[in-house]
CSV table of N, CA and C in Angstrom, one decimal:
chain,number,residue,atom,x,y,z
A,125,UNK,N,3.4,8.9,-12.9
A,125,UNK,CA,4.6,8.9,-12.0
A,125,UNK,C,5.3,7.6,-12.1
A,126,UNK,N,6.6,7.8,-12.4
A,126,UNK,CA,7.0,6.2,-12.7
A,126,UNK,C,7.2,5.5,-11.1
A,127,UNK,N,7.3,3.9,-11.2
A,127,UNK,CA,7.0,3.2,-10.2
A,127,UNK,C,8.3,2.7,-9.7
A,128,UNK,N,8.7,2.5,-8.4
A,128,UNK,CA,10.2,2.5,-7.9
A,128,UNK,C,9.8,0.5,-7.9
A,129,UNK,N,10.8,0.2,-8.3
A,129,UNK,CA,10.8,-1.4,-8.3
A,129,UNK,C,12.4,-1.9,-7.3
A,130,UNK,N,12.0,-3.3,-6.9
A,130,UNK,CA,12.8,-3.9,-6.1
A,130,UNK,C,14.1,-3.8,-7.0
A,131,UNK,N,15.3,-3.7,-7.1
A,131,UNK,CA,15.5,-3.9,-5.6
A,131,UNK,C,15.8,-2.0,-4.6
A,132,UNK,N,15.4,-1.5,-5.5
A,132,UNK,CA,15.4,0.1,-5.2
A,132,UNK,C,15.0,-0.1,-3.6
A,133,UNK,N,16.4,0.9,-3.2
A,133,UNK,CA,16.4,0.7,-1.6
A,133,UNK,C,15.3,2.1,-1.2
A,134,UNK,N,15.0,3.3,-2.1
A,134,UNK,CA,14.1,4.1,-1.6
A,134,UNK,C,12.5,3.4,-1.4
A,135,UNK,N,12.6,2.2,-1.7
A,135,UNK,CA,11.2,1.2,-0.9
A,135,UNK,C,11.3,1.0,0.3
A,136,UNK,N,12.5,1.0,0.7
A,136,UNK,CA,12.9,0.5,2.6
A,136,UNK,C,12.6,1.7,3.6
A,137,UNK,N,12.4,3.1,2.7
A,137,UNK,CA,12.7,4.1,3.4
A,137,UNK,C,10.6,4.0,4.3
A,138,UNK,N,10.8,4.8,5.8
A,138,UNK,CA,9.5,5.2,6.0
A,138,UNK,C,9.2,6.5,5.7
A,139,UNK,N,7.9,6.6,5.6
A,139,UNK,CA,7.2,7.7,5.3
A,139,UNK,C,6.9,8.7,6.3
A,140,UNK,N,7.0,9.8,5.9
A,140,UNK,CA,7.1,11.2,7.1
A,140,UNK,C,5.3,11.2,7.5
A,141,UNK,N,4.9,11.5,8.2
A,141,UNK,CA,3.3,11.9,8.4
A,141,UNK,C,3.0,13.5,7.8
A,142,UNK,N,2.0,13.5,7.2
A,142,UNK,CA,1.4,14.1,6.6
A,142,UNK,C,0.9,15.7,7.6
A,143,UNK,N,1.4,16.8,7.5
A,143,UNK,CA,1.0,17.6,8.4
A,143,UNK,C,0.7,19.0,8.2
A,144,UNK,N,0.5,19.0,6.2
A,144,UNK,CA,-0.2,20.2,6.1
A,144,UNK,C,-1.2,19.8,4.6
A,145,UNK,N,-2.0,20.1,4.8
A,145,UNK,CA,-3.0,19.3,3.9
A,145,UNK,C,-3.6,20.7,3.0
A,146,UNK,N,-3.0,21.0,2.4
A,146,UNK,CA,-3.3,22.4,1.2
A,146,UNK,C,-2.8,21.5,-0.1
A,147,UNK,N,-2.3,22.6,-1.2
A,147,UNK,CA,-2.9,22.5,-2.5
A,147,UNK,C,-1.7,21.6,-3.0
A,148,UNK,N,-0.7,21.3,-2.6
A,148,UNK,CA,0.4,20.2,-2.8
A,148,UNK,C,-0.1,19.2,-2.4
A,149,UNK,N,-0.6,18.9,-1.6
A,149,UNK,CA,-1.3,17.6,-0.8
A,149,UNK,C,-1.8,17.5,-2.2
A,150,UNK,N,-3.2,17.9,-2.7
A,150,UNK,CA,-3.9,17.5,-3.6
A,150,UNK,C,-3.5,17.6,-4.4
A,151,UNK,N,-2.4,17.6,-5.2
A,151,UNK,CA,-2.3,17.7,-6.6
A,151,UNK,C,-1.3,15.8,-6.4
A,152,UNK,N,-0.7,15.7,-5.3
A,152,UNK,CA,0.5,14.5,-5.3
A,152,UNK,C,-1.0,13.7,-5.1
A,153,UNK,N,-2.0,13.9,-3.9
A,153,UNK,CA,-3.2,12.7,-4.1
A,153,UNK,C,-3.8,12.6,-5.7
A,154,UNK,N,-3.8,13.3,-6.6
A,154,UNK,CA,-4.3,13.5,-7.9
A,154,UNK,C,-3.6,12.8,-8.4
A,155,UNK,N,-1.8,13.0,-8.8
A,155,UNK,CA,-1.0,12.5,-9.5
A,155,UNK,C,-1.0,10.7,-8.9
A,156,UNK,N,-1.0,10.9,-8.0
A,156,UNK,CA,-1.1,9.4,-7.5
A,156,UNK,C,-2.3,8.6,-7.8
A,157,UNK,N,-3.6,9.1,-8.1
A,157,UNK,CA,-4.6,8.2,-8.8
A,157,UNK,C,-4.1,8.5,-10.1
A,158,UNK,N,-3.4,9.2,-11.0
A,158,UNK,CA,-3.7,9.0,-12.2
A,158,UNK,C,-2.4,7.7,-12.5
A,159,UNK,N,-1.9,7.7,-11.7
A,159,UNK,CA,-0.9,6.5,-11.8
A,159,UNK,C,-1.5,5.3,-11.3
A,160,UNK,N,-2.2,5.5,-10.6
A,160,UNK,CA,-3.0,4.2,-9.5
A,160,UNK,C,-3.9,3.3,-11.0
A,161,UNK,N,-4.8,4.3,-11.7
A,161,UNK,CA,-5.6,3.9,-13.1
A,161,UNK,C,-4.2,3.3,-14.1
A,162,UNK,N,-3.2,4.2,-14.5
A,162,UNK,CA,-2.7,3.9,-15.3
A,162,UNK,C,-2.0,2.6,-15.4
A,163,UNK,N,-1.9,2.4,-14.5
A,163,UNK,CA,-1.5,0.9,-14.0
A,163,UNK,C,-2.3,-0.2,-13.8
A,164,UNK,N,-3.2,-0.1,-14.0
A,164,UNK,CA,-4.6,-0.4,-13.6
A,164,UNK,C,-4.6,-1.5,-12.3
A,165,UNK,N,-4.2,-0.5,-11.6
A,165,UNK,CA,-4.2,-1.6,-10.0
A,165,UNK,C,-5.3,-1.0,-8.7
A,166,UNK,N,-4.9,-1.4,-7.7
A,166,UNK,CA,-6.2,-1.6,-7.1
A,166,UNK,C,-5.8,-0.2,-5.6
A,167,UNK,N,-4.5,-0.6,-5.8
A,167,UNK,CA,-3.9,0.4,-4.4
A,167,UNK,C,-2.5,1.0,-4.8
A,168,UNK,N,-2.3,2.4,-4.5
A,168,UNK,CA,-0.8,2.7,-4.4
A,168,UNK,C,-0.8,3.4,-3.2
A,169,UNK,N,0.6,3.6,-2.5
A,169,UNK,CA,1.2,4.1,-1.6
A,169,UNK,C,2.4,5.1,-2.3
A,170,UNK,N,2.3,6.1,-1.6
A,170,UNK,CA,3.1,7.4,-2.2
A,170,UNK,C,5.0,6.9,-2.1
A,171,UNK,N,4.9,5.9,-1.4
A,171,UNK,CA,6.2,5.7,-1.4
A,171,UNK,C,6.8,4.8,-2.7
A,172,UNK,N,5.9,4.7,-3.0
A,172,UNK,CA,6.4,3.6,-4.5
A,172,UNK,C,6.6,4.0,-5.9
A,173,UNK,N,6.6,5.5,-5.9
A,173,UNK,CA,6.7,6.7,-6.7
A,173,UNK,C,7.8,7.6,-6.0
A,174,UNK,N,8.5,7.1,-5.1
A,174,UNK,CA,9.6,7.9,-4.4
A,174,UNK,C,8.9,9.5,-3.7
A,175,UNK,N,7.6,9.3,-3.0
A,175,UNK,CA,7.0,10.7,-2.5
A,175,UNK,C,6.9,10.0,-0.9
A,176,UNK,N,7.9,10.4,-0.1
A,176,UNK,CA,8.0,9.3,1.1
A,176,UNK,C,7.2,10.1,2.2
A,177,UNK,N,5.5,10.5,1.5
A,177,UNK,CA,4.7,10.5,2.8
A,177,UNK,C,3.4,9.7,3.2
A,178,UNK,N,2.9,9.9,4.2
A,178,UNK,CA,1.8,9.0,4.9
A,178,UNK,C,0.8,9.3,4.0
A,179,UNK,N,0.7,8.4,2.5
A,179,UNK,CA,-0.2,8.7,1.6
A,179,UNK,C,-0.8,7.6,0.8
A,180,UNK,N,-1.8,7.2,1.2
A,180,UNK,CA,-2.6,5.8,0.1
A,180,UNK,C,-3.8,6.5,-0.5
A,181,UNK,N,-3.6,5.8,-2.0
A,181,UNK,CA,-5.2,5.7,-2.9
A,181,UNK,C,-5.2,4.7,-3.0
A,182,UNK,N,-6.6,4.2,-3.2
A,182,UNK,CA,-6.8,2.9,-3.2
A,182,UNK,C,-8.7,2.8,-4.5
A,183,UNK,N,-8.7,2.4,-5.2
A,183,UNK,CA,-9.8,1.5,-5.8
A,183,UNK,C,-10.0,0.6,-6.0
A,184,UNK,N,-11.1,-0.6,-5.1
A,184,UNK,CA,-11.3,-2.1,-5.0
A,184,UNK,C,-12.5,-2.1,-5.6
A,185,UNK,N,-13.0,-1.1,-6.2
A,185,UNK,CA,-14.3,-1.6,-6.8
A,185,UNK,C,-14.5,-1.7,-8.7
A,186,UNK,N,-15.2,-2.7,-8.9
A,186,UNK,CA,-15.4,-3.2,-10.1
A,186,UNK,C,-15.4,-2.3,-11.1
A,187,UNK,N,-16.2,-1.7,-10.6
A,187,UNK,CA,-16.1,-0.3,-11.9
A,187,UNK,C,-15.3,0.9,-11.8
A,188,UNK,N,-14.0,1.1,-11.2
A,188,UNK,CA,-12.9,2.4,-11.1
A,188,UNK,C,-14.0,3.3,-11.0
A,189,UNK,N,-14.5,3.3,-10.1
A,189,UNK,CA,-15.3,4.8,-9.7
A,189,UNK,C,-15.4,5.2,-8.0
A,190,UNK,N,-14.6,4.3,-7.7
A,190,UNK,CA,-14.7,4.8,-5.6
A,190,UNK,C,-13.5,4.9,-5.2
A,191,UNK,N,-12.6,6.1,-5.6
A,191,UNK,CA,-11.5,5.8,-5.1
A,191,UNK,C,-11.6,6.8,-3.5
A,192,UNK,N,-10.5,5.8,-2.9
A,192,UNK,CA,-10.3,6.2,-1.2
A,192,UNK,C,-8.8,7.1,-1.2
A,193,UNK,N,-9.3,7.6,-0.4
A,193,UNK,CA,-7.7,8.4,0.0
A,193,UNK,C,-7.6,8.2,1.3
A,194,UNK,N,-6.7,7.6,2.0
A,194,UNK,CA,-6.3,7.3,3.3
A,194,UNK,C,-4.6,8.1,3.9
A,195,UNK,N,-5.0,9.5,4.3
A,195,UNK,CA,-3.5,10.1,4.6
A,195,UNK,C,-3.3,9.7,6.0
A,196,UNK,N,-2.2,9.9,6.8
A,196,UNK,CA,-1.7,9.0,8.1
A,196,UNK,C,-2.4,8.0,8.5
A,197,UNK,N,-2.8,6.8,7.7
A,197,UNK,CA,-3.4,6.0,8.2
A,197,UNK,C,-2.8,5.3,9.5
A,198,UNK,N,-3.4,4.4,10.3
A,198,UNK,CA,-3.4,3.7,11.4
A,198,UNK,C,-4.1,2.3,11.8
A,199,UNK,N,-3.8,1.3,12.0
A,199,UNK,CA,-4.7,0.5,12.2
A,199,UNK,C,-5.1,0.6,13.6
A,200,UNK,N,-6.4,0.1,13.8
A,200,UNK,CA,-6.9,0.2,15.1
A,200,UNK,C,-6.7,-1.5,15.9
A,201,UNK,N,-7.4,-2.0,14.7
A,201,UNK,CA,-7.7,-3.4,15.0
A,201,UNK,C,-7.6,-4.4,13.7
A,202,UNK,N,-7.0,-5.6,14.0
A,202,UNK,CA,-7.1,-6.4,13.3
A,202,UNK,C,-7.7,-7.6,13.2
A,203,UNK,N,-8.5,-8.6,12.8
A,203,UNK,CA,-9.2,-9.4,12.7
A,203,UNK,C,-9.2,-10.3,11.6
A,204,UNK,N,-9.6,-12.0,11.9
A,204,UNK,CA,-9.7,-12.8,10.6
A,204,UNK,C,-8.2,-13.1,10.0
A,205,UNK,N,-7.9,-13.8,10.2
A,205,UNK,CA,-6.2,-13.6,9.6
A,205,UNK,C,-6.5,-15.0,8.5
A,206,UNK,N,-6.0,-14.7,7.4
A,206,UNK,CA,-6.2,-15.6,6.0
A,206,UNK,C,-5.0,-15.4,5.3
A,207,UNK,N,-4.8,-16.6,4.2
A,207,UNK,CA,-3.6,-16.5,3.2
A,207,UNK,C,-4.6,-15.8,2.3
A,208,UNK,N,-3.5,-14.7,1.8
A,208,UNK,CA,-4.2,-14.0,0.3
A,208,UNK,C,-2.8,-14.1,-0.3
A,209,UNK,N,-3.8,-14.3,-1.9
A,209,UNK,CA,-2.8,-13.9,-3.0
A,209,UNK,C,-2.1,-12.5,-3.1
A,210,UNK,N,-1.3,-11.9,-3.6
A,210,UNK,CA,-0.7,-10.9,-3.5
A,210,UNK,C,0.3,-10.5,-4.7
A,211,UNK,N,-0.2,-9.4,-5.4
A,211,UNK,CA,1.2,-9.1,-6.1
A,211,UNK,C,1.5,-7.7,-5.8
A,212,UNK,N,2.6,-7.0,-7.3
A,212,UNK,CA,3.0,-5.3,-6.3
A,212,UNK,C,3.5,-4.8,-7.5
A,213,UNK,N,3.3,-3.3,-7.9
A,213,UNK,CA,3.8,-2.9,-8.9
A,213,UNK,C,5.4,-2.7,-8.6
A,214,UNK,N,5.2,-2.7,-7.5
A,214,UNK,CA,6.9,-2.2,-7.3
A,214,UNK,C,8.1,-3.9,-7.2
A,215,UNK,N,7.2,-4.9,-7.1
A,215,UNK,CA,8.1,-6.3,-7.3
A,215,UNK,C,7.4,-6.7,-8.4
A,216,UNK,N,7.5,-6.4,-10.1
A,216,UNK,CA,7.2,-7.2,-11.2
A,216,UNK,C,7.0,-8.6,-11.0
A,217,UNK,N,6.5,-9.3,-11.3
A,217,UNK,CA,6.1,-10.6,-12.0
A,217,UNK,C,6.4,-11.6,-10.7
A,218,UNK,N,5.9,-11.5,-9.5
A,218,UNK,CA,5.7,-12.0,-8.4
A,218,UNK,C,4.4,-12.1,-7.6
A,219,UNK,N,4.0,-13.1,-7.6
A,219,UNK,CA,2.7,-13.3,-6.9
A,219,UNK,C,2.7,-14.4,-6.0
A,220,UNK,N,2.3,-14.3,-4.8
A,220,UNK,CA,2.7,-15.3,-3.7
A,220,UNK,C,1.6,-15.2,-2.5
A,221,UNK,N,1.2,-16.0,-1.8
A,221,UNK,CA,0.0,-16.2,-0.8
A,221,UNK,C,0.8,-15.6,0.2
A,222,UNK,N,0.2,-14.4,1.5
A,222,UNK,CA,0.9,-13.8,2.5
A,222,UNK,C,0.0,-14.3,3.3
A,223,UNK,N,0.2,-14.1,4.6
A,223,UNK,CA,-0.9,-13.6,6.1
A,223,UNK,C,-1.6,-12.2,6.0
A,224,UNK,N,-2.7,-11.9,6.2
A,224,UNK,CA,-3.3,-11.2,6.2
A,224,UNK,C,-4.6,-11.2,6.6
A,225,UNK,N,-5.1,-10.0,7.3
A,225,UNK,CA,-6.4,-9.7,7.9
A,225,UNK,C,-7.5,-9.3,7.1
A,226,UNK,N,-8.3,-10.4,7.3
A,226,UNK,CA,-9.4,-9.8,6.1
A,226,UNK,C,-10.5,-8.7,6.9
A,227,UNK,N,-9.8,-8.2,7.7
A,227,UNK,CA,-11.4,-7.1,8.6
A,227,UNK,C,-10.0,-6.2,9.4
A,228,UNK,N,-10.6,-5.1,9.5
A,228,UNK,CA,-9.6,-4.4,9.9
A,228,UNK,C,-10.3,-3.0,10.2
A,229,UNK,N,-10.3,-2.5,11.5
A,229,UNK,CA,-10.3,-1.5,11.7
A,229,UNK,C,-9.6,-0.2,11.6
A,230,UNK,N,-9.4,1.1,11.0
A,230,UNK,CA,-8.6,2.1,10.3
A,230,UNK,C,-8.9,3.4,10.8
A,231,UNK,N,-8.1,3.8,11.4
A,231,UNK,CA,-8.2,5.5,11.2
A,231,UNK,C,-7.5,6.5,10.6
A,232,UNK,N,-7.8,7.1,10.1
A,232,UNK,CA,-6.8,8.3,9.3
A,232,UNK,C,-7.6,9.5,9.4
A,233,UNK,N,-6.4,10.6,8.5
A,233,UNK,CA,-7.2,11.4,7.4
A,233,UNK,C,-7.4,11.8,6.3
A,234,UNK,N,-8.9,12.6,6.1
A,234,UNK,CA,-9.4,12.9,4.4
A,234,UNK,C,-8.5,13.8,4.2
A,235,UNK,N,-8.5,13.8,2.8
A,235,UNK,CA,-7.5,15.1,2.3
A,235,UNK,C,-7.5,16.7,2.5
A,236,UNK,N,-8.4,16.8,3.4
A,236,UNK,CA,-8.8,18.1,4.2
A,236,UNK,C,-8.3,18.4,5.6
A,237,UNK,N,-7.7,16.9,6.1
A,237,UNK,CA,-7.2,16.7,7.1
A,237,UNK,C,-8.0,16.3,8.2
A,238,UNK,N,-9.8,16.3,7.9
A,238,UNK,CA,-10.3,15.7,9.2
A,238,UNK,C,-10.5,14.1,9.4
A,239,UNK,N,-10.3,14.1,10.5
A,239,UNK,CA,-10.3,12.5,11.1
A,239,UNK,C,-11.2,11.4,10.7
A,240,UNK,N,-10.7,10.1,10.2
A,240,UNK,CA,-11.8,9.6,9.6
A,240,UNK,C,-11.7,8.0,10.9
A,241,UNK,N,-12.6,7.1,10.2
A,241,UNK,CA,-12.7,5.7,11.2
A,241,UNK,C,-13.7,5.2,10.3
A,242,UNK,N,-13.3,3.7,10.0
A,242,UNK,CA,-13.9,3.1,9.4
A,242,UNK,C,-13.5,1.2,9.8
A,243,UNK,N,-14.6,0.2,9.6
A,243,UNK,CA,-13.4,-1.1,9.1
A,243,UNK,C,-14.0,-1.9,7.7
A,244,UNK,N,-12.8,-1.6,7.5
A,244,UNK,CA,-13.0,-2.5,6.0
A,244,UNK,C,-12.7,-4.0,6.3
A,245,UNK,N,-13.4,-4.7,5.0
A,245,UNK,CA,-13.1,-5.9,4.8
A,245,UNK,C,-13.1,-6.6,3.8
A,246,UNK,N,-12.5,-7.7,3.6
A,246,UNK,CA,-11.9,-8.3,2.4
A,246,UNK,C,-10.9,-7.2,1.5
A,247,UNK,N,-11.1,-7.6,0.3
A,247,UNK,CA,-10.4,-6.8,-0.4
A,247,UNK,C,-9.3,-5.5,0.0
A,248,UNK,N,-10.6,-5.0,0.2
A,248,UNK,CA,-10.3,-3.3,1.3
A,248,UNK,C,-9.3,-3.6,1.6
A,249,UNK,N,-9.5,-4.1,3.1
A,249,UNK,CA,-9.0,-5.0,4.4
A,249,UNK,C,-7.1,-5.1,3.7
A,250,UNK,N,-7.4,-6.2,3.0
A,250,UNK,CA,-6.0,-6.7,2.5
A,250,UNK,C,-5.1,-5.4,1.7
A,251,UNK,N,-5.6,-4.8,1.1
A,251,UNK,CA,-5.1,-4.0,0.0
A,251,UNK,C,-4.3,-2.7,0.8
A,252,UNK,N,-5.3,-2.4,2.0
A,252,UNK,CA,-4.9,-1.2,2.5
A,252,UNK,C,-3.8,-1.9,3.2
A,253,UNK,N,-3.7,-2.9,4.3
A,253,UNK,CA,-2.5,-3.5,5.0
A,253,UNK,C,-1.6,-3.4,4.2
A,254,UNK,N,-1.2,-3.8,2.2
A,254,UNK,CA,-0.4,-3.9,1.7
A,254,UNK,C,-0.1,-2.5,1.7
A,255,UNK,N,-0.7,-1.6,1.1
A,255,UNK,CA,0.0,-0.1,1.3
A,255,UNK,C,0.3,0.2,2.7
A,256,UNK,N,-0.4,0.2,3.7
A,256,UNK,CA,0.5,0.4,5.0
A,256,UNK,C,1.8,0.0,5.1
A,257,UNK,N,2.6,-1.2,4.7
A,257,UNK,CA,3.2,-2.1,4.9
A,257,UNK,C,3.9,-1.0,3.9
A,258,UNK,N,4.0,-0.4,2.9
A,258,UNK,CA,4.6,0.0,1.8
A,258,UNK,C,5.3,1.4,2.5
A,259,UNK,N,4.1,2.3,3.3
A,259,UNK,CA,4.6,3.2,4.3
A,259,UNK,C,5.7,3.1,5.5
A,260,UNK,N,5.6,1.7,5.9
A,260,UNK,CA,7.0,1.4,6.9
A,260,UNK,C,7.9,1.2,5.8
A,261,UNK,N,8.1,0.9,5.0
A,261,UNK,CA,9.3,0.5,3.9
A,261,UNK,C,9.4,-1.3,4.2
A,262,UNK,N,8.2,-1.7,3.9
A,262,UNK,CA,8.3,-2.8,3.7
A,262,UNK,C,7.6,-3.4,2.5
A,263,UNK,N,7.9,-4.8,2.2
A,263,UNK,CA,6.9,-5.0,1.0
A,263,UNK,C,6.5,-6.3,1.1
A,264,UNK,N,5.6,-7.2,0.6
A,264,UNK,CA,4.6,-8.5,0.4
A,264,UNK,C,5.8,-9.6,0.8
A,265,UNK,N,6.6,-9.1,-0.1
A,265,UNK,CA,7.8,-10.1,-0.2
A,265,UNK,C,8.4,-10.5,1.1
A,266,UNK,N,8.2,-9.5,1.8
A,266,UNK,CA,8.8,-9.5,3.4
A,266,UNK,C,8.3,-10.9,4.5
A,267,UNK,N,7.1,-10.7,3.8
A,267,UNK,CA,6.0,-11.8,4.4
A,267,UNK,C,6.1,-13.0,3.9
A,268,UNK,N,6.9,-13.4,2.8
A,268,UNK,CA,6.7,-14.4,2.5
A,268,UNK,C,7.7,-15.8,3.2
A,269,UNK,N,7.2,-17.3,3.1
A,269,UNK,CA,7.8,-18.1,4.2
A,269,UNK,C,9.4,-18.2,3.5
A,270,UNK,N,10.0,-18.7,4.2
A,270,UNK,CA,11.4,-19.8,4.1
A,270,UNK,C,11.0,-20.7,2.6
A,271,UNK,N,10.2,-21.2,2.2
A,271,UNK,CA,10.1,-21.9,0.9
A,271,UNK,C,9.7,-21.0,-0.1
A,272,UNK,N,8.6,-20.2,-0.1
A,272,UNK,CA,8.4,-19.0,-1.0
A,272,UNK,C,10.0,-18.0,-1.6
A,273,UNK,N,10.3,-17.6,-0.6
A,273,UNK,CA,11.8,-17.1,-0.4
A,273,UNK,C,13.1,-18.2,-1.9
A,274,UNK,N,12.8,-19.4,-1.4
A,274,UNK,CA,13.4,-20.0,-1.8
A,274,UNK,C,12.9,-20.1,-3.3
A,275,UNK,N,11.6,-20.1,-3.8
A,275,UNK,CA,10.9,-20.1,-5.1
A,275,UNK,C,11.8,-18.9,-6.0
A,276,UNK,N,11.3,-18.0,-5.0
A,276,UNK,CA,11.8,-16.6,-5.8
A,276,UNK,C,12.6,-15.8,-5.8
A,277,UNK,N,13.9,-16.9,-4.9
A,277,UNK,CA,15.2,-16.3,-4.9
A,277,UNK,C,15.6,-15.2,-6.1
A,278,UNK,N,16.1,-15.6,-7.0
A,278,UNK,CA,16.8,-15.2,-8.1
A,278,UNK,C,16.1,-13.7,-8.2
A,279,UNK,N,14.6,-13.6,-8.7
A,279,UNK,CA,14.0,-12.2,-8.2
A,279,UNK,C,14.0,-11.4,-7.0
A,280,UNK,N,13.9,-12.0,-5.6
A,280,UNK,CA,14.1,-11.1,-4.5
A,280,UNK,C,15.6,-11.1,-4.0
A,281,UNK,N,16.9,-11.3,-5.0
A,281,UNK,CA,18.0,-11.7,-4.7
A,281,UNK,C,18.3,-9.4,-4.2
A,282,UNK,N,18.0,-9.1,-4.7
A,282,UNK,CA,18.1,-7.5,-4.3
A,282,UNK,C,17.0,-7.0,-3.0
A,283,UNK,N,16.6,-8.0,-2.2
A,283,UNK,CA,15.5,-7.4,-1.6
A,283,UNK,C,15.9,-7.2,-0.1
C-alpha cells in the first residue's frame, strides 16, 4: 500500500473507530503488515496508507515474527516520560528526539473484536504512542521543540 508523506493533509485527518470486525477488517490488517515488512519498519497506523480507521500493526521484535494488532486502541496510563529518537515513514529523512512514555498502559481490540489490556514498555511503549498519535492526525514532528522546528524548517515547511 503506498505510504501518504508530509506534507499530505490526509495525515491530519482522525480516524473513525473500528465497529465491525469481519472479513474486510482482516484483509486491510493483512495488507497493512505486508506494507509494515515491506518497509521494514517497526509500526504502521492505517492512516498513513489513507485507510482512516482505529487500526495499528506493529513488530518490535528482532526477528519479524510477533506482530501486534491493536484496533481502537486507548491509553490507560502513562508512565516514565524520556527523549526518544524518532523517525516516520510518512516524514522521509527526519529523525529527531521527542517526549515520550517508555511504560504505558493500553486497551483495545483483537481483530475479532474482543477486549484486550496490556502495558508495554520501551520500545513497545514508544512505538505504539507514535501510531496512536498517527490516529489523531498527528505526527512526531508535532512534538518537536522551537529549535528542532527551526533545524528542519525547509522539510516540515508543509506540515
Amino acid at each position: 500500500m503506498p505510504i501518504l508523506e508530509l506534507p499530505d493533509q490526509r495525515l491530519r485527518q482522525q480516524a473513525a473507530a473500528v465497529d465491525r470486525f469481519d472479513a474486510e477488517l482482516q484483509q486491510q490488517i493483512s495488507d497493512l503488515f505486508d506494507t509494515l515488512y515491506a518497509h521494514t519498519a517497526i509500526g504502521l497506523a492505517a492512516t498513513q496508507v489513507d485507510l482512516h480507521r482505529r487500526i495499528i500493526v506493529m513488530d518490535v521484535s528482532a526477528d519479524r515474527k510477533q506482530p501486534q494488532v491493536f484496533v481502537n486502541p486507548r491509553s490507560l496510563r502513562q508512565d516514565t516520560r524520556a527523549m526518544v529518537e524518532e523517525s516516520c515513514l510518512s516524514v522521509p529523512g527526519i529523525s529527531a528526539s521527542v517526549p515520550r512514555c517508555v511504560r504505558m498502559r493500553v486497551a483495545w481490540q483483537d481483530p475479532a473484536g474482543r477486549g484486550q489490556e496490556q502495558t508495554l514498555d520501551g520500545l513497545a511503549a514508544v512505538c505504539l504512542q507514535h501510531e496512536m498519535d498517527h490516529l489523531e492526525g498527528r505526527l512526531f514532528t508535532d512534538r518537536l521543540s522551537f529549535l528542532q522546528r527551526l533545524r528542519w524548517r525547509k522539510r516540515l515547511r508543509g506540515a
